[in-house]
Short mmCIF file of C-alpha atoms in Angstrom, two decimals:
data_model
loop_
_atom_site.label_atom_id
_atom_site.label_comp_id
_atom_site.label_asym_id
_atom_site.label_seq_id
_atom_site.Cartn_x
_atom_site.Cartn_y
_atom_site.Cartn_z
CA GLY A 1010 -24.79 17.64 -3.15
CA SER A 1011 -23.63 17.75 0.81
CA ASP A 1012 -24.61 14.00 1.23
CA ASP A 1013 -22.36 13.01 -1.18
CA PRO A 1014 -19.79 10.32 -0.36
CA THR A 1015 -15.93 10.83 -0.99
CA MET A 1016 -13.36 8.38 -1.54
CA SER A 1017 -9.87 8.23 -0.36
CA PHE A 1018 -6.92 5.93 -0.04
CA SER A 1019 -3.60 5.19 1.16
CA PHE A 1020 -1.26 2.28 0.06
CA VAL A 1021 1.36 1.06 2.47
CA GLU A 1022 3.76 -2.22 2.46
CA ILE A 1023 4.22 -4.22 5.47
CA TYR A 1024 7.79 -5.95 5.67
CA ASN A 1025 9.84 -7.04 8.43
CA GLU A 1026 7.68 -5.38 11.10
CA ARG A 1027 7.87 -2.20 9.48
CA ILE A 1028 5.06 0.00 7.90
CA ILE A 1029 6.21 2.01 4.71
CA ASP A 1030 4.20 4.59 2.60
CA LEU A 1031 4.10 3.74 -0.94
CA LEU A 1032 2.67 6.94 -1.75
CA ASP A 1033 5.63 8.63 -0.31
CA LEU A 1034 8.15 9.18 -3.06
CA GLU A 1035 10.94 9.67 -0.51
CA CYS A 1036 10.52 6.28 0.92
CA THR A 1037 12.48 4.32 -1.95
CA ASP A 1038 15.52 6.41 -0.66
CA HIS A 1039 15.12 4.74 2.79
CA THR A 1040 14.32 1.32 2.29
CA ASP A 1041 15.30 -0.04 5.98
CA ASP A 1042 15.00 3.48 7.62
CA ASP A 1043 13.20 3.22 11.04
CA ASP A 1044 12.70 7.09 10.71
CA HIS A 1045 10.23 6.20 7.85
CA SER A 1046 8.30 3.29 9.26
CA LEU A 1047 4.80 4.26 10.15
CA ALA A 1048 2.63 3.00 13.21
CA ILE A 1049 -0.84 1.56 13.48
CA ARG A 1050 -3.14 3.42 15.56
CA SER A 1051 -6.74 3.57 16.73
CA ASN A 1052 -9.24 5.96 18.25
CA VAL A 1053 -12.96 6.35 18.86
CA ASP A 1054 -13.22 9.09 15.69
CA GLN A 1055 -11.17 7.30 13.03
CA GLY A 1056 -11.11 3.36 13.97
CA VAL A 1057 -7.73 1.70 13.18
CA TYR A 1058 -5.42 3.73 10.80
CA VAL A 1059 -1.96 4.04 9.71
CA GLU A 1060 -0.51 7.18 11.35
CA ASP A 1061 1.07 9.37 8.74
CA ALA A 1062 0.03 7.71 5.66
CA ILE A 1063 -0.61 9.97 2.83
CA ASP A 1064 -4.25 9.78 2.00
CA VAL A 1065 -5.14 10.50 -1.46
CA ARG A 1066 -8.67 11.79 -2.27
CA CYS A 1067 -10.21 10.45 -5.44
CA ARG A 1068 -12.68 12.14 -7.58
CA ASN A 1069 -12.74 9.60 -10.36
CA GLU A 1070 -11.35 6.33 -11.86
CA SER A 1071 -8.27 8.31 -13.27
CA ASP A 1072 -7.42 9.66 -9.84
CA VAL A 1073 -7.27 6.09 -8.48
CA SER A 1074 -5.41 4.62 -11.31
CA ALA A 1075 -2.74 7.36 -11.30
CA ALA A 1076 -2.08 6.90 -7.54
CA ILE A 1077 -1.80 3.23 -7.51
CA GLU A 1078 0.38 3.74 -10.41
CA VAL A 1079 2.89 5.85 -8.09
CA ALA A 1080 2.48 3.28 -5.37
CA LEU A 1081 3.33 0.16 -7.47
CA THR A 1082 6.24 1.99 -9.18
CA THR A 1083 7.54 3.14 -5.72
CA ARG A 1084 6.93 -0.67 -4.55
CA GLU A 1085 8.99 -1.72 -7.69
CA LYS A 1086 11.89 0.33 -6.91
CA ARG A 1087 11.87 -0.80 -3.29
CA LEU A 1088 11.97 -4.27 -4.44
CA ALA A 1089 14.94 -3.60 -6.81
CA THR A 1090 17.18 -1.68 -4.30
CA ASN A 1091 16.54 -3.98 -1.26
CA ASP A 1092 17.81 -7.63 -1.52
CA THR A 1093 16.11 -8.90 1.47
CA HIS A 1094 12.68 -8.15 -0.07
CA ASP A 1095 10.79 -11.53 -0.93
CA SER A 1096 7.19 -12.86 -0.76
CA ARG A 1097 6.89 -11.95 2.91
CA ALA A 1098 6.37 -8.24 1.78
CA HIS A 1099 2.71 -7.32 1.71
CA ALA A 1100 1.23 -4.26 -0.11
CA VAL A 1101 -1.97 -2.96 1.38
CA LEU A 1102 -4.60 -0.75 -0.24
CA ILE A 1103 -6.60 1.24 2.44
CA LEU A 1104 -10.00 2.57 1.20
CA LYS A 1105 -11.77 5.18 2.82
CA LEU A 1106 -15.36 5.99 2.27
CA GLU A 1107 -17.01 8.67 4.04
CA ARG A 1108 -20.32 10.43 3.58
CA TYR A 1109 -21.13 13.62 5.47
CA SER A 1110 -24.54 14.43 6.27
CA LYS A 1111 -25.30 17.98 6.47
CA SER A 1112 -28.47 17.71 8.26
CA ARG A 1113 -27.13 15.38 11.27
CA GLY A 1114 -23.61 17.14 10.89
CA LYS A 1115 -21.51 14.27 10.89
CA ARG A 1116 -19.63 11.59 8.98
#
Protein backbone atom coordinates (compact mmCIF):
# COMPACT_ATOMS: atom_id res chain seq x y z
CA GLY A 1 0.00 0.00 0.00
CA SER A 2 0.91 3.66 0.15
CA ASP A 3 2.37 3.32 3.66
CA ASP A 4 4.73 0.48 2.73
CA PRO A 5 8.36 1.24 3.55
CA THR A 6 11.03 1.41 0.85
CA MET A 7 14.64 0.44 1.32
CA SER A 8 17.65 1.68 -0.59
CA PHE A 9 21.34 1.88 0.06
CA SER A 10 24.64 3.26 -1.08
CA PHE A 11 28.01 1.60 -0.58
CA VAL A 12 31.13 3.76 -0.39
CA GLU A 13 34.76 3.42 0.57
CA ILE A 14 36.62 6.00 2.61
CA TYR A 15 40.38 6.09 2.16
CA ASN A 16 42.98 8.83 2.38
CA GLU A 17 40.32 11.54 2.83
CA ARG A 18 38.48 10.44 -0.33
CA ILE A 19 35.04 8.89 -0.64
CA ILE A 20 34.62 6.51 -3.57
CA ASP A 21 31.29 5.04 -4.71
CA LEU A 22 31.69 1.27 -4.77
CA LEU A 23 28.50 0.89 -6.83
CA ASP A 24 30.02 3.03 -9.60
CA LEU A 25 31.63 0.56 -11.99
CA GLU A 26 33.87 3.32 -13.40
CA CYS A 27 35.54 3.99 -10.05
CA THR A 28 38.01 1.11 -10.53
CA ASP A 29 39.53 3.03 -13.45
CA HIS A 30 40.12 6.12 -11.31
CA THR A 31 41.63 4.83 -8.08
CA ASP A 32 43.16 8.12 -6.95
CA ASP A 33 41.26 10.59 -9.11
CA ASP A 34 39.88 13.55 -7.14
CA ASP A 35 37.21 13.98 -9.84
CA HIS A 36 35.58 10.75 -8.62
CA SER A 37 35.80 11.57 -4.92
CA LEU A 38 32.40 12.28 -3.38
CA ALA A 39 31.51 14.76 -0.64
CA ILE A 40 29.52 14.45 2.56
CA ARG A 41 26.67 16.97 2.75
CA SER A 42 23.73 17.67 5.01
CA ASN A 43 20.43 19.49 4.78
CA VAL A 44 17.12 19.56 6.59
CA ASP A 45 15.30 17.25 4.14
CA GLN A 46 17.95 14.56 3.68
CA GLY A 47 20.01 14.81 6.85
CA VAL A 48 23.62 13.71 6.37
CA TYR A 49 24.31 12.04 3.00
CA VAL A 50 27.04 11.34 0.45
CA GLU A 51 26.43 13.62 -2.52
CA ASP A 52 26.15 11.86 -5.92
CA ALA A 53 26.49 8.35 -4.44
CA ILE A 54 24.51 5.78 -6.39
CA ASP A 55 21.39 4.88 -4.41
CA VAL A 56 20.08 1.37 -5.14
CA ARG A 57 16.44 0.68 -4.35
CA CYS A 58 15.92 -2.85 -3.08
CA ARG A 59 12.69 -4.80 -3.37
CA ASN A 60 13.97 -8.04 -1.89
CA GLU A 61 16.97 -9.91 -0.50
CA SER A 62 18.15 -10.82 -4.00
CA ASP A 63 18.42 -7.12 -4.96
CA VAL A 64 20.46 -6.44 -1.83
CA SER A 65 22.80 -9.39 -2.46
CA ALA A 66 23.37 -8.44 -6.10
CA ALA A 67 24.24 -4.82 -5.29
CA ILE A 68 26.55 -5.80 -2.43
CA GLU A 69 28.31 -8.26 -4.74
CA VAL A 70 28.93 -5.43 -7.25
CA ALA A 71 30.33 -3.22 -4.49
CA LEU A 72 32.61 -5.90 -3.09
CA THR A 73 33.89 -6.79 -6.58
CA THR A 74 34.60 -3.10 -7.24
CA ARG A 75 36.43 -2.85 -3.92
CA GLU A 76 38.54 -5.94 -4.68
CA LYS A 77 39.51 -4.47 -8.07
CA ARG A 78 40.48 -1.18 -6.40
CA LEU A 79 42.58 -3.03 -3.82
CA ALA A 80 44.33 -5.01 -6.57
CA THR A 81 45.15 -1.92 -8.67
CA ASN A 82 46.18 0.42 -5.88
CA ASP A 83 49.33 -0.57 -3.98
CA THR A 84 48.77 2.09 -1.34
CA HIS A 85 45.52 0.54 -0.08
CA ASP A 86 45.75 -0.94 3.37
CA SER A 87 43.69 -1.54 6.49
CA ARG A 88 42.89 2.17 6.74
CA ALA A 89 40.38 1.84 3.89
CA HIS A 90 36.84 1.53 5.22
CA ALA A 91 33.77 0.26 3.37
CA VAL A 92 30.55 1.89 4.55
CA LEU A 93 27.07 0.60 3.75
CA ILE A 94 24.52 3.43 4.01
CA LEU A 95 21.03 2.04 4.47
CA LYS A 96 17.99 4.25 3.91
CA LEU A 97 14.52 3.21 5.05
CA GLU A 98 11.63 5.46 4.12
CA ARG A 99 7.91 5.23 4.60
CA TYR A 100 5.63 7.54 2.69
CA SER A 101 2.41 8.36 4.44
CA LYS A 102 -0.23 9.24 1.87
CA SER A 103 -2.51 10.65 4.55
CA ARG A 104 0.23 12.92 5.90
CA GLY A 105 1.84 13.59 2.54
CA LYS A 106 5.41 13.11 3.76
CA ARG A 107 8.15 10.59 4.42
